[in-house]
Coordinates of C-alpha atoms in Angstrom, one line a residue:
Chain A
X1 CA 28.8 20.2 50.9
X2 CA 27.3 18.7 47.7
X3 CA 29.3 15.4 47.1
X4 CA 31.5 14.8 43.9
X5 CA 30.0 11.7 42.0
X6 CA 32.1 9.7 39.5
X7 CA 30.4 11.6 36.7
X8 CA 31.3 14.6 37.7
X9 CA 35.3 13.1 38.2
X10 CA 34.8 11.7 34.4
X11 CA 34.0 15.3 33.4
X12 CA 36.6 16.5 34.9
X13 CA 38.9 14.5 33.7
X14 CA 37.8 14.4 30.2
X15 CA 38.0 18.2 30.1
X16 CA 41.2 17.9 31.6
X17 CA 42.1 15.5 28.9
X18 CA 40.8 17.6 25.8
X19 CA 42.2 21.2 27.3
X20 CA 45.6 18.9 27.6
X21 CA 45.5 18.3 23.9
X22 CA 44.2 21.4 22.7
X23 CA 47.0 23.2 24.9
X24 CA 49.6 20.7 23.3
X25 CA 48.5 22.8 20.0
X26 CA 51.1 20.7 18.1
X27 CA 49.6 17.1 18.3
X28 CA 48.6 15.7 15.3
X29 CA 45.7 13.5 16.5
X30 CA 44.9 11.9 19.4
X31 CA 44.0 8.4 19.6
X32 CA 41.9 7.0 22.3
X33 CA 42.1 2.9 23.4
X34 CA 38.8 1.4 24.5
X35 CA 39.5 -0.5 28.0
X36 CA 37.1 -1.6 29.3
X37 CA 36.4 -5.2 30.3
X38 CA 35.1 -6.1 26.7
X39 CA 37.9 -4.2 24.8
X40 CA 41.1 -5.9 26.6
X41 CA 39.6 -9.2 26.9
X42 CA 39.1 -9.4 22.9
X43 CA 42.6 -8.2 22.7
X44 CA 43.2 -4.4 23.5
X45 CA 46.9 -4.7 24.9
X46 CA 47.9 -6.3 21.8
X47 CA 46.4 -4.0 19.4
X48 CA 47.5 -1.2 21.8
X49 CA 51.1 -2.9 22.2
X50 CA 51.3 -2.3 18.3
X51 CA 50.3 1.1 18.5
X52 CA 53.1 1.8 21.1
X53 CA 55.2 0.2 19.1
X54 CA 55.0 1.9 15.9
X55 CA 55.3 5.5 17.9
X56 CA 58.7 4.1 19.5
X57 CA 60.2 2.9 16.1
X58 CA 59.0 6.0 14.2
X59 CA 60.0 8.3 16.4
X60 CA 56.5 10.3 16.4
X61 CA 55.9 12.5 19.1
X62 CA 53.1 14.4 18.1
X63 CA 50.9 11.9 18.2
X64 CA 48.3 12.4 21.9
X65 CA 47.1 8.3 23.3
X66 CA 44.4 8.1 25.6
X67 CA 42.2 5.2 27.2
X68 CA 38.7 5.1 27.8
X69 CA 36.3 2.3 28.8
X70 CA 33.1 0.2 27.1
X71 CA 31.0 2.2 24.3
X72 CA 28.2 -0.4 24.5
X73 CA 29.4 -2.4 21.4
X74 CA 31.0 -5.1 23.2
X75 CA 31.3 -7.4 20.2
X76 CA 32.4 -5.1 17.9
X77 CA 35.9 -4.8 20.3
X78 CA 39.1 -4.4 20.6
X79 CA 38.2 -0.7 19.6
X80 CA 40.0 2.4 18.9
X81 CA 39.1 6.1 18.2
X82 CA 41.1 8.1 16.0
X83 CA 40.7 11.9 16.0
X84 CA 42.8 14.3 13.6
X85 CA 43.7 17.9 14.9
X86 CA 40.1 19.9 13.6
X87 CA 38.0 16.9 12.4
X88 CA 35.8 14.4 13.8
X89 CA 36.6 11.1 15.7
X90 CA 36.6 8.4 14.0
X91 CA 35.6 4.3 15.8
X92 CA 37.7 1.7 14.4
X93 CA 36.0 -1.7 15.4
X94 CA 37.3 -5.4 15.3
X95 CA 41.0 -4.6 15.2
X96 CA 44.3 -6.6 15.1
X97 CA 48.0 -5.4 15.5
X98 CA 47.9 -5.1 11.4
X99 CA 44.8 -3.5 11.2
X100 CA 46.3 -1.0 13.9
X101 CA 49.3 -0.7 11.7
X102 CA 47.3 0.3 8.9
X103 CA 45.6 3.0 10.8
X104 CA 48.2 4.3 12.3
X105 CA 50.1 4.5 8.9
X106 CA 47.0 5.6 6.9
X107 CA 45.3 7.5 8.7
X108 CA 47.0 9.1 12.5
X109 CA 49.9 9.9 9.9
X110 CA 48.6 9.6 6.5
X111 CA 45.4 11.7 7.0
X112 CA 43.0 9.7 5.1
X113 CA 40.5 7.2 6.8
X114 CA 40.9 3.7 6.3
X115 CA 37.2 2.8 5.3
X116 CA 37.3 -1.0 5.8
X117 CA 37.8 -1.0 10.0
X118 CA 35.6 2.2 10.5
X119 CA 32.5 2.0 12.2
X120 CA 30.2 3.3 9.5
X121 CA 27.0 4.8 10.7
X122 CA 24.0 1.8 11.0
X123 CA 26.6 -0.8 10.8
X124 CA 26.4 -1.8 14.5
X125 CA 23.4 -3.4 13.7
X126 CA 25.2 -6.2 11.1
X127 CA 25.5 -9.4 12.3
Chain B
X1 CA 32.8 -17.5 1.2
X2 CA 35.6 -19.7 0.6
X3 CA 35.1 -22.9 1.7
X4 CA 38.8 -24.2 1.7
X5 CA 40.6 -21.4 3.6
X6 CA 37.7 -21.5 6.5
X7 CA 38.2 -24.8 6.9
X8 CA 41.8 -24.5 7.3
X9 CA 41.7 -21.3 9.7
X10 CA 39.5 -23.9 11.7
X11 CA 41.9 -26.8 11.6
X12 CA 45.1 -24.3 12.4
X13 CA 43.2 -23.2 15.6
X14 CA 42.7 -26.5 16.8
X15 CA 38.8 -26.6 16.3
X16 CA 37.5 -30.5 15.7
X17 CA 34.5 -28.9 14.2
X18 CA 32.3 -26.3 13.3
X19 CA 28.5 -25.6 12.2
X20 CA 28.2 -23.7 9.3
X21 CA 25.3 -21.0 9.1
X22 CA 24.9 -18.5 6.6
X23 CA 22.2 -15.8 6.6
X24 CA 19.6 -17.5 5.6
X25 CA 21.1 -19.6 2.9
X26 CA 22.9 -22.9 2.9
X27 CA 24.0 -23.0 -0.3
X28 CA 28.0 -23.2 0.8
X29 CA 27.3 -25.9 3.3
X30 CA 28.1 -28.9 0.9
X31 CA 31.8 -27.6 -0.5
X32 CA 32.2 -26.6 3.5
X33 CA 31.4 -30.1 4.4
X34 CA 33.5 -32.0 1.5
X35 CA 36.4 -28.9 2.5
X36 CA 36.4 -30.5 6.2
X37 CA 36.6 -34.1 5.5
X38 CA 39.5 -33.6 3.6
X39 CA 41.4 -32.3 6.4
X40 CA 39.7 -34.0 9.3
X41 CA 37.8 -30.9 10.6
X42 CA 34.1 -32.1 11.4
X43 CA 31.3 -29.6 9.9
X44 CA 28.1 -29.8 10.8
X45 CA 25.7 -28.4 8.5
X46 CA 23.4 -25.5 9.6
X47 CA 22.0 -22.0 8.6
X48 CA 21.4 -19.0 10.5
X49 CA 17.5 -18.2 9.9
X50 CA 16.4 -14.5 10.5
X51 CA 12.7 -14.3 12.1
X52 CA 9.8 -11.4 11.4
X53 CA 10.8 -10.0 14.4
X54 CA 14.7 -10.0 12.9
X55 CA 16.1 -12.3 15.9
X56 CA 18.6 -14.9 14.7
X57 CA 17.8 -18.3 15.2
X58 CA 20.6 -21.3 14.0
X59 CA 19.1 -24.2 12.4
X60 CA 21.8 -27.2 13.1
X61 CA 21.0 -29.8 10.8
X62 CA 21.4 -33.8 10.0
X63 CA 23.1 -33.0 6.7
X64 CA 23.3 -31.3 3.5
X65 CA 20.4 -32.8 1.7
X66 CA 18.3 -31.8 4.7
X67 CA 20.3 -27.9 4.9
X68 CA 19.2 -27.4 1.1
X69 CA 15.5 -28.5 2.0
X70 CA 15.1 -26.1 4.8
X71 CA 16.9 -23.4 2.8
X72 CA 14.3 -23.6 -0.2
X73 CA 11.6 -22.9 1.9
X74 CA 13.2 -20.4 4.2
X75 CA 14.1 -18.5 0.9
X76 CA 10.7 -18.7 -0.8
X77 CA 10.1 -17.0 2.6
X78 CA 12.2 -14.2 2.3
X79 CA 10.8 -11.5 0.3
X80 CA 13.1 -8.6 -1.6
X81 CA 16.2 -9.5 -4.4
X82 CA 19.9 -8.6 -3.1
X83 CA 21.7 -5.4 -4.0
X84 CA 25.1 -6.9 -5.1
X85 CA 26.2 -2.7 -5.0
X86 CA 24.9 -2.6 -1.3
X87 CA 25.8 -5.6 0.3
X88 CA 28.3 -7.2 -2.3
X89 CA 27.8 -10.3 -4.2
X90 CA 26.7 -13.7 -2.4
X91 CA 28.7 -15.8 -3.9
X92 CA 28.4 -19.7 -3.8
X93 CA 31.8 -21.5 -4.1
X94 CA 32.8 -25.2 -3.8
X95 CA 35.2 -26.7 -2.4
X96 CA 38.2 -26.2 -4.7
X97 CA 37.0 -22.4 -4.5
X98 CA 35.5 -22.0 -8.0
X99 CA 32.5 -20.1 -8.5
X100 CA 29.5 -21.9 -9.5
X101 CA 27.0 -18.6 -8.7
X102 CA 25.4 -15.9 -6.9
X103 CA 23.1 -15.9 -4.6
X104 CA 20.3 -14.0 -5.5
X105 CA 18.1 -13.4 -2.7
X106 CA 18.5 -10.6 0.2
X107 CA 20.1 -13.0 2.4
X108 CA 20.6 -10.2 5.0
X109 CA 16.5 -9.3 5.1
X110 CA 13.9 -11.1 7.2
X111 CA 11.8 -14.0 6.6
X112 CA 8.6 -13.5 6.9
X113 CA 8.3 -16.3 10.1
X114 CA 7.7 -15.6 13.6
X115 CA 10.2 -16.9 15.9
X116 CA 8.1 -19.9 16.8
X117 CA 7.5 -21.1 13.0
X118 CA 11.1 -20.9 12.8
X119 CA 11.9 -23.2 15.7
X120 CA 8.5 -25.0 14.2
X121 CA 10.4 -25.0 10.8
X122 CA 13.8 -26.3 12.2
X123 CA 12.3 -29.1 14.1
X124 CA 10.4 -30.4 11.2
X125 CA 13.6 -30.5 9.2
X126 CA 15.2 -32.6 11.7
X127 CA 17.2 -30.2 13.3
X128 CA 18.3 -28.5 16.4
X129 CA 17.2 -25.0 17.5
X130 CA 19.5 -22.3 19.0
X131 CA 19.0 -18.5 20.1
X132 CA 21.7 -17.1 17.9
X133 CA 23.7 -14.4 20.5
X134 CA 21.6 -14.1 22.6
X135 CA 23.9 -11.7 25.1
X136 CA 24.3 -9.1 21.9
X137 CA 22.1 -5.8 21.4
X138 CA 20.9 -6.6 18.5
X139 CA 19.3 -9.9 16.6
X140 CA 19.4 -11.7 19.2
X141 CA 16.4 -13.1 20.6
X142 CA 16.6 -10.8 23.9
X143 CA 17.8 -8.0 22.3
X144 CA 15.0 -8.4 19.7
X145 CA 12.1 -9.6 22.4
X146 CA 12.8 -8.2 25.5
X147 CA 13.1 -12.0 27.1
X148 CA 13.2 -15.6 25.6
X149 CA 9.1 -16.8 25.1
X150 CA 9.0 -19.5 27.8
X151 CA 6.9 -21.6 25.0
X152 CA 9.8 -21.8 22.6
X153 CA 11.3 -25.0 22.4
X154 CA 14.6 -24.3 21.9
X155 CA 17.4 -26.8 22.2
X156 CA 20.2 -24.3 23.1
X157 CA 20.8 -20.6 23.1
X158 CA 24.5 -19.5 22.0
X159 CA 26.5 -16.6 23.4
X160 CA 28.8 -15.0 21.1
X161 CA 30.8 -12.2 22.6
X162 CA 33.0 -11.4 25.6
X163 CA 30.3 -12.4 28.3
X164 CA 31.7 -14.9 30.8
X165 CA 29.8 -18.2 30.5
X166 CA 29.4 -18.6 34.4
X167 CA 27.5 -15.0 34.0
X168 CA 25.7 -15.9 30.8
X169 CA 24.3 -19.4 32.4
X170 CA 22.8 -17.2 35.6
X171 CA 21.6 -14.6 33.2
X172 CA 20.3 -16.3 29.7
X173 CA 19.6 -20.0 31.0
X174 CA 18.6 -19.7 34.4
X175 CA 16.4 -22.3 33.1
X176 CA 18.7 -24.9 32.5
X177 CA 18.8 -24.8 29.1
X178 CA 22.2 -25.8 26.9
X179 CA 24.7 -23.1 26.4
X180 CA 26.8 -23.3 23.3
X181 CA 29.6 -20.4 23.0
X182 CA 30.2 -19.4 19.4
X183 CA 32.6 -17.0 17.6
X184 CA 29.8 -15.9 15.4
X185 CA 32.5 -16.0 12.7
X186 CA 31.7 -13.0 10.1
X187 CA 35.5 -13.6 8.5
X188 CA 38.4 -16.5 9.0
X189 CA 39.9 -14.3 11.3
X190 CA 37.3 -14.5 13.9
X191 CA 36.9 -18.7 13.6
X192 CA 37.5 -20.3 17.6
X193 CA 37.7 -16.7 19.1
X194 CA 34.6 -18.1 21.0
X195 CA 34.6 -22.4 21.4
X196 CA 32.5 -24.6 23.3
X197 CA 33.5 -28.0 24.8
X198 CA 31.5 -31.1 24.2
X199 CA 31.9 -34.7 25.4
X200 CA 31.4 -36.8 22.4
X201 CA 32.6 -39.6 20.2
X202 CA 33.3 -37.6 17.4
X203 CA 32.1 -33.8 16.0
X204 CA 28.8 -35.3 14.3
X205 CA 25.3 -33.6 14.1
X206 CA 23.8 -36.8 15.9
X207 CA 26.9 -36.6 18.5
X208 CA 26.0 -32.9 19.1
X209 CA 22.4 -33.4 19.6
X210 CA 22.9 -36.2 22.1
X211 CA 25.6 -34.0 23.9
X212 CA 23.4 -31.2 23.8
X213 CA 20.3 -33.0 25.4
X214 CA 22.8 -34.7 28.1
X215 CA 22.2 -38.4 27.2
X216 CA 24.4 -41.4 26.8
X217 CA 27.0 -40.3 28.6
X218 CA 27.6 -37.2 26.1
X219 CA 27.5 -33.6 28.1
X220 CA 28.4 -30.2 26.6
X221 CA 31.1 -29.3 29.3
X222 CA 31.5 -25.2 29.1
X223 CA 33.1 -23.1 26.7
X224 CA 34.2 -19.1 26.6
X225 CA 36.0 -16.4 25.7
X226 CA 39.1 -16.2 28.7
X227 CA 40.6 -13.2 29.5
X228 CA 44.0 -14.6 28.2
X229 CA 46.3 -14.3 31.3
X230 CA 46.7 -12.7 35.0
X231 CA 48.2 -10.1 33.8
X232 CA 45.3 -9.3 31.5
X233 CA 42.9 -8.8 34.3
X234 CA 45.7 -6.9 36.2
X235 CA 45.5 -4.5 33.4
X236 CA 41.4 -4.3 33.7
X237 CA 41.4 -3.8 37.4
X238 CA 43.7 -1.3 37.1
X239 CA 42.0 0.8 34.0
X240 CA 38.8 0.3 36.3
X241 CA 39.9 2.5 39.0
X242 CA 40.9 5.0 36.5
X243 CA 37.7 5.1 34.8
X244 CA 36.3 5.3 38.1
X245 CA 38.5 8.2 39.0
X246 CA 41.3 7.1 40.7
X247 CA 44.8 9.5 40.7
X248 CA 47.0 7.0 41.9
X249 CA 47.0 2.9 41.2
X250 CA 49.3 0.1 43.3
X251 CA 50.0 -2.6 41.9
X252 CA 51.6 -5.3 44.0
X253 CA 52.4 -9.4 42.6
X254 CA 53.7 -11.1 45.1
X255 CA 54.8 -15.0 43.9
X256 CA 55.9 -17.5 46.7
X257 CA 56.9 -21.0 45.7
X258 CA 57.4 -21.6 49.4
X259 CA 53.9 -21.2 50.7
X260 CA 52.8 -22.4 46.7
X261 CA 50.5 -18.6 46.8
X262 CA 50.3 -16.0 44.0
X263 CA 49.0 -12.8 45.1
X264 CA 47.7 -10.1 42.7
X265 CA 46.6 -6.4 44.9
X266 CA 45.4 -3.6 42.9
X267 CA 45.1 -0.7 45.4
X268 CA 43.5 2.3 44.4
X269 CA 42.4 6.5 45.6
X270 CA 39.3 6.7 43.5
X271 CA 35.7 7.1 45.0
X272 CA 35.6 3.7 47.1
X273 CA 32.3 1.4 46.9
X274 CA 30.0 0.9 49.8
X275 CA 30.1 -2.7 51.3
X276 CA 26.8 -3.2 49.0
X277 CA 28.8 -2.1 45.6
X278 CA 31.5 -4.6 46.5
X279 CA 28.7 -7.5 46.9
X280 CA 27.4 -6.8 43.6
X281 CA 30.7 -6.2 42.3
X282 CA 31.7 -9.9 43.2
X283 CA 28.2 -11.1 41.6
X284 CA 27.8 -10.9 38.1
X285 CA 24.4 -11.5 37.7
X286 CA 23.5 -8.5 40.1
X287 CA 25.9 -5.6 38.9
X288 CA 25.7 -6.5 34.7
X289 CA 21.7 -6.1 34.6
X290 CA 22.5 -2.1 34.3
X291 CA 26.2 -2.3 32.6
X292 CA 28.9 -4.2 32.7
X293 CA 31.6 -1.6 33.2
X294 CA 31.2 -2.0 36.7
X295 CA 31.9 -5.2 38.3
X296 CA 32.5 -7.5 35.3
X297 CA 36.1 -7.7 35.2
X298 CA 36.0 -8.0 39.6
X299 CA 33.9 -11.0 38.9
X300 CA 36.2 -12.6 36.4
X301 CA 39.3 -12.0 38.2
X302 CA 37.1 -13.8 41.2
X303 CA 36.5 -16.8 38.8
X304 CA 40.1 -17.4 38.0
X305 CA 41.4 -17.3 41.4
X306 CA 38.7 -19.6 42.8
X307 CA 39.4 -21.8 39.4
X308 CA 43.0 -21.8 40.9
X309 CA 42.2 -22.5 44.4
X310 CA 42.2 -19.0 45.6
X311 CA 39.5 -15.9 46.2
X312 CA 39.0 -12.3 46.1
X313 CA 38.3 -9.9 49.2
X314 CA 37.8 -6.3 48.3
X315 CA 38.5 -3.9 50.8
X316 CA 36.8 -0.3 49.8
X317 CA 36.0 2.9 51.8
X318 CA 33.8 5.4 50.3
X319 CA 35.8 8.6 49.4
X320 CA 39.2 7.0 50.2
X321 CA 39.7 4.1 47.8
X322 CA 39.7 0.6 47.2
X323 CA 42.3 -2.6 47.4
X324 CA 41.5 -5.9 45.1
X325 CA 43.2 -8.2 46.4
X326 CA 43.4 -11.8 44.8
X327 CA 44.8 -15.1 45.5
X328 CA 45.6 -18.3 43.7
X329 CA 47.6 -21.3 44.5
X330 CA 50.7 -21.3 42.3
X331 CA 51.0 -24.4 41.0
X332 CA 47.3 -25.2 41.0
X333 CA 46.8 -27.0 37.4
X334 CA 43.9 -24.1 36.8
X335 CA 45.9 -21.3 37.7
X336 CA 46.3 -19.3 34.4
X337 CA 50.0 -17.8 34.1
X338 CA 50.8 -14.6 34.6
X339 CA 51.7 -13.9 31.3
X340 CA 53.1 -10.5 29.5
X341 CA 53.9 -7.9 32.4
X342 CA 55.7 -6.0 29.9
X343 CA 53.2 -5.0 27.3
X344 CA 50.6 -5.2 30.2
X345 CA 53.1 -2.1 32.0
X346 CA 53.5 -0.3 29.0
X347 CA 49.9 0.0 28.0
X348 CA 48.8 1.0 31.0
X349 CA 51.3 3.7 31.8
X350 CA 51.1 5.1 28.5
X351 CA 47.6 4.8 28.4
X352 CA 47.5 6.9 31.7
X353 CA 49.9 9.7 31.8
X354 CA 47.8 11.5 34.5
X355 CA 47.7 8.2 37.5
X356 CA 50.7 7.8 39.5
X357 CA 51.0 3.7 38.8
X358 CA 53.6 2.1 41.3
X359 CA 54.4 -1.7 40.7
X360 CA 56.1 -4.2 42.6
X361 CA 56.9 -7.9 41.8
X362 CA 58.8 -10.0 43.8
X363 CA 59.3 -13.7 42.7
X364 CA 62.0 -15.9 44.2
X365 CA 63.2 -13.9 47.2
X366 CA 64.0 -10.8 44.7
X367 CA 62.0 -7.6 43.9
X368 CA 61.5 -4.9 41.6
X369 CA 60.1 -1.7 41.6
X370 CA 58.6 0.8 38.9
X371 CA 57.1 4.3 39.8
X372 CA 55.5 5.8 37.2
X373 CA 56.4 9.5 38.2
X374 CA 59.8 9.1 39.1
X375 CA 60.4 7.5 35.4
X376 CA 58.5 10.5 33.9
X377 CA 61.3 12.9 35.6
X378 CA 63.9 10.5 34.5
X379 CA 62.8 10.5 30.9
X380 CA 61.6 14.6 31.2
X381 CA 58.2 13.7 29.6
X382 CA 55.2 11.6 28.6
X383 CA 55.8 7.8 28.7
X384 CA 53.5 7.9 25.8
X385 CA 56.6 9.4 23.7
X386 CA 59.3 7.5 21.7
X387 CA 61.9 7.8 24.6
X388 CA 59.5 7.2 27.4
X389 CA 58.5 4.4 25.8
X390 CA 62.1 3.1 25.3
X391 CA 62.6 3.5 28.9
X392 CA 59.7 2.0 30.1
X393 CA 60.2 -1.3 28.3
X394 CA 64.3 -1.6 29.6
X395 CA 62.6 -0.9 32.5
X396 CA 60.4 -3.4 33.4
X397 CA 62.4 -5.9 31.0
X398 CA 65.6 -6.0 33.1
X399 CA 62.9 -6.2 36.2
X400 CA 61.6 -9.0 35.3
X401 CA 64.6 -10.9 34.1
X402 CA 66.1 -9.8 37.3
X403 CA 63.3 -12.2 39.0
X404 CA 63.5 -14.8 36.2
X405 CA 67.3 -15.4 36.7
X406 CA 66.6 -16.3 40.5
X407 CA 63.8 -18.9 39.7
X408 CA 63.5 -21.7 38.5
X409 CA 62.3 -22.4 34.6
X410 CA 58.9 -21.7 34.5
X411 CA 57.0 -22.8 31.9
X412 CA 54.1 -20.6 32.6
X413 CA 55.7 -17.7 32.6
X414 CA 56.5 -17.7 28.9
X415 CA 53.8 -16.6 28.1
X416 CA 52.5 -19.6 26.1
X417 CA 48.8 -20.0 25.1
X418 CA 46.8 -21.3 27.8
X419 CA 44.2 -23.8 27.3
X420 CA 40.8 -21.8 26.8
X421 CA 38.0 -22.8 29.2

């Protein structure tokens, strides 16, 4: 019998993940925590603890939150990825409980990108 | 850059000084300086000079006089005019924050210098040499070259992101050489995210050379970027085993004043390691030459329990799972506190709807107990949702007070900042 490796469990999962949303048909967007090592130990449970927070005090249930672990741009963490029902994921890089505010507000709610914490393409080569 | 408010987000965090390098320009150094005296915050004047090969080397310098020397030839180097539309204006400020200009070359380009006239450059100033970040992908002198040039006579290389010290010093400096942790501070808000500790009369540039080469009695002593409390690596442990595949996460804290012990287990049903995996997993030079998903966070958990007079055994079986299991003696003056179970529970149940987490904590001759499926029937849904995430939170907050009443008052479990280091 061929054995299972962890890739193949990641796939799994991660179809399991995206079939979950796309079946949920009424999310909104789903956003997705980086933690990994990197992400919580530059602050990912705070920046994730706002996130909770603002779902509990608003009441919004159509809103999917998932985890995953290190993209590669360690320094660029605590990191979040923000994808609206039909368009494409956006990386937020460098984040705070405000900045996660702001996101959430602007963009998981609002609809419209808040430029200033995206990852622009090229930029994770600055610094 | 305004010269005042850095100064003061530097002086709020508790820094007694800081080296200020700009991109190849060191034309805010001055109003930095004169911004620090006035509020007793040391700054050491410096630049951050950007080789041919675009690796970052930062010049540390004697003073200004010497800074705005080094700077006029590094610019005359440094071909190309900036694009105030493309990468905003450069603007030179003193220390009461009025603007007396703009830079006007393209601060963020190359010099034409190889790495060694840099170094070559720096000395001849007067100054100290260190590899900018050198654990990053990109400008540093690793990520840049491949490997450090044995030849260059560097006084210190610099890590600047999460990368344990202990890891960085068997890694980067095998060599011996000084390693300085920065925050590579791009914005206020990022000043002492990274600090280094230094033995020394006072935060001088002739202090920190003499600290730097270890003589009279002046030492750099570490420096780092701490996962912040237990709990924190509880969390990482845990979201390990996930990413690895694991259904079904136990997590058990067991605190006993009696025997003075703190035990963290984080049992898991994901793939298992093979004795081999665990041994890298437990050394952080070996497993984080590939990645540093795997292993990273086992090896920093290791370091804080052997800080606190404890150790890590991990027990794992290919195909059935693995246990991390972690001591630490509780009142051991290194032992980090445990810190916020709450938030530390709520992000990783909501993070995880699809892993059965049980958690246990008993402190005090008390227990509690949280099941992460049995709360989902209770609240008829997701955790993730505004009611399971109400639930969650009474949950583990009457928990934990249940164990806080029986105990005595315990100042590390308030969660107060820890000392970094």
């Amino acid at each position: 019998m061929p054995r299972v490796t962890i890739d193949d469990l990641k796939k799994i999962r991660d179809a399991g993940s995206r079939t979950a949303a796309l079946r949920a048909g009424e999310a909104r967007a789903r956003v997705t925590v980086h933690l990994g090592t990197c992400g919580i130990a530059a602050g990912a449970r705070t920046v994730m603890s706002a996130l909770l927070a603002e779902i509990e005090a608003q009441g919004v249930t159509d809103v999917l939150i998932a985890s995953t672990g290190c993209a590669g741009l360690c320094s660029r963490e605590p990191m979040i990825t923000v994808e609206l029902r039909g368009q494409a994921p956006v990386k937020y890089v460098q984040l705070d409980p405000d900045k996660m505010r702001r996101i959430f507000k602007e963009h998981v709610l609002g609809g419209s990108l808040v430029q200033e914490y995206a990852l622009a393409s090229g930029s994770e080569t600055t610094g | 850059m305004h010269p005042s408010a850095v100064a003061s987000a530097a002086r709020d965090r508790g820094l007694d000084g800081i080296a200020v390098c700009d991109h190849n320009a060191a034309g805010n150094v001055g109003a930095l300086m004169r911004a620090g005296r006035r509020l007793g915050l040391g700054v050491v004047a410096g630049m951050e000079i950007t080789s041919a090969e675009e690796a970052h080397v930062q010049a540390l310098l004697p003073d200004e006089a010497a800074a705005l020397a080094l700077e006029g030839r590094v610019q005359a180097a440094l071909p190309g005019r900036n694009d105030p539309e493309a990468f905003g204006l450069q603007v030179l400020a003193d220390e009461n924050e009025l603007v007396l200009g703009y830079d006007e070359h393209f601060l963020a380009g190359a010099t034409v210098w190889s790495v060694e006239q840099v170094v070559a450059e720096i000395h001849a100033a007067g100054g100290l040499a260190v590899a900018a970040h050198v654990d990053r992908e990109t400008f540093g002198l690793i990520g840049q070259l491949g490997a450090i040039p044995e030849r260059l006579a560097l006084d210190a290389l610099e890590v600047a992101s999460h990368t344990p010290l202990a890891w960085a010093r068997r890694t980067f400096a095998s060599g011996g050489q000084a390693l300085l942790c920065s925050s590579d501070a791009h914005q206020p808000q990022d000043i002492a995210r990274g600090v280094s500790f230094l033995r020394m009369e006072g935060p001088s540039f002739a202090e920190l050379r003499a600290a730097l080469a270890g003589r009279d009695g002046r030492a750099l002593l570490g420096g780092g970027w701490p996962m912040e409390d237990l709990a924190l690596h509880v969390l990482d442990i845990a979201q390990n085993a996930v990413e690895a595949g694991a259904r079904s996460v136990e997590i058990d804290l067991r605190e006993d004043s009696a025997t003075d012990a703190l035990v963290i287990e984080v049992g898991d049903d994901g793939p298992g390691m093979s004795p081999d995996m665990v041994d890298q997993a437990l050394d952080p030079f070996f497993t984080t030459r590939t990645t540093r998903k795997v292993g990273l966070g086992l090896s920093l958990l290791a370091q804080a329990a052997r800080a606190a007079g404890g150790d890590v055994t991990v027990e794992s079986r290919e195909g059935r799972g693995t246990t991390v299991r972690a001591t630490f003696g509780h009142r051991h003056v290194d032992r980090q506190p445990l810190g916020d179970v709450e938030s530390t529970l709520m992000v990783l149940l909501a993070a995880n709807p699809g892993v059965a987490v049980s958690f246990r904590h008993q402190a005090h001759g008390r227990e509690w107990r949280l099941d992460s499926r049995r709360l989902e029937e209770e609240v008829g849904g997701p955790l993730a949702s505004p009611q399971g995430l109400a639930a969650l939170r009474a949950v583990v907050r009457a928990g934990e007070q249940w164990l806080a009443e029986a105990g005595p008052i315990d100042a590390r479990r308030a969660g107060g900042r820890p000392c970094r280091g």
